[in-house]
Short mmCIF file of C-alpha atoms in Angstrom, two decimals:
data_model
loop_
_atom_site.label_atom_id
_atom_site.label_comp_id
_atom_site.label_asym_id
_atom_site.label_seq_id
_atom_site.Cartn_x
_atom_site.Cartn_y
_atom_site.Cartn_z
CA UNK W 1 0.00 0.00 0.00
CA UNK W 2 2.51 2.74 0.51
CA UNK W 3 4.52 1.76 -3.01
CA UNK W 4 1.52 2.79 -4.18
CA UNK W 5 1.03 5.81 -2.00
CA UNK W 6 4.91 7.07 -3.06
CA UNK W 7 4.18 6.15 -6.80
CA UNK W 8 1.04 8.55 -6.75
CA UNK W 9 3.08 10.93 -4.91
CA UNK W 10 5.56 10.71 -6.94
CA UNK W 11 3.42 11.07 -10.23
CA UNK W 12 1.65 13.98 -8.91
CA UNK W 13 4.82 15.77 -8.07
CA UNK W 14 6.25 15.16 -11.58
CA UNK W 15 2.94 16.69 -13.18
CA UNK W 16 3.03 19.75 -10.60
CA UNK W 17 6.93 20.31 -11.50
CA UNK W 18 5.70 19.91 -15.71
CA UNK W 19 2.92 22.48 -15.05
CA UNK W 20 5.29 25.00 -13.43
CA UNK W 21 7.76 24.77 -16.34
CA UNK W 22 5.63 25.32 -18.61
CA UNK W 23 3.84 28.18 -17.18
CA UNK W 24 7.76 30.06 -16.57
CA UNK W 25 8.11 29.19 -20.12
CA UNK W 26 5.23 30.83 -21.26
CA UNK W 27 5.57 34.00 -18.92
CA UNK W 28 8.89 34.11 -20.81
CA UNK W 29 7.34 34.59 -23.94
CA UNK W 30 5.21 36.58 -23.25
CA UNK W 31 7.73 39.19 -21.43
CA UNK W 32 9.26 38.97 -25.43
CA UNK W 33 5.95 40.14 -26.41
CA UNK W 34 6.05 42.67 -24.09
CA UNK W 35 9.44 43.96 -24.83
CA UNK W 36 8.38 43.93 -28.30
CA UNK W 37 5.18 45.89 -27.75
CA UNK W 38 7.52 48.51 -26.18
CA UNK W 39 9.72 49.15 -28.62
CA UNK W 40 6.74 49.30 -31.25
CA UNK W 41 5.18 52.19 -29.07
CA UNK W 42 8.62 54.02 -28.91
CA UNK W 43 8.61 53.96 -32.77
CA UNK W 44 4.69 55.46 -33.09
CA UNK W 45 5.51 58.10 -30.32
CA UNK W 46 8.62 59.01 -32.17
CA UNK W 47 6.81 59.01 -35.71
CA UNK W 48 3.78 60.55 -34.05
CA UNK W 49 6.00 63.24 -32.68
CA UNK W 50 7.45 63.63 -36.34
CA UNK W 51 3.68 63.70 -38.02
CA UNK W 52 2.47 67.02 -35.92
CA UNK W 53 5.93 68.80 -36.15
CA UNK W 54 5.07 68.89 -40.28
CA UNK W 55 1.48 69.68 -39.29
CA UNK W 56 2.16 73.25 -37.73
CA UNK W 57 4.68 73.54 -40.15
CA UNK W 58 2.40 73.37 -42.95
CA UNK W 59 -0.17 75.37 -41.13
CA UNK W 60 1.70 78.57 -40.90
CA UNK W 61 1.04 81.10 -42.67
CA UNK W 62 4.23 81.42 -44.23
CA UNK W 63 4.19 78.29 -45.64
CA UNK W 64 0.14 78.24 -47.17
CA UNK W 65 1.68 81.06 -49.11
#
């Protein structure tokens, strides 16, 4: 009866140990994501940035003339 007990126990703790390396593998992807995501809104905030700096400039006065 307890070879069984330790083989359940022993089973289950496998599984639990699978579960939790695949759930820090998956929080590591998506922290890639996230990085990625970042450096995606850097690049629209710069462009962005870029887009209403040529708006005013083509709004003046000076330049409609």
């Amino acid at each position: 009866m307890k070879k069984i007990v330790y083989f359940v126990a022993i089973i289950l703790f496998l599984f639990i140990i699978n579960n939790f390396f695949h759930s820090i593998y998956r929080l590591w992807q998506k922290q890639d994501l996230i990085t990625q995501a970042r450096t995606e809104l850097a690049q629209a905030r710069t462009e962005r940035k870029t887009l209403e700096q040529e708006l005013r400039t083509v709004q003046q006065v000076s330049y409609i003339e």
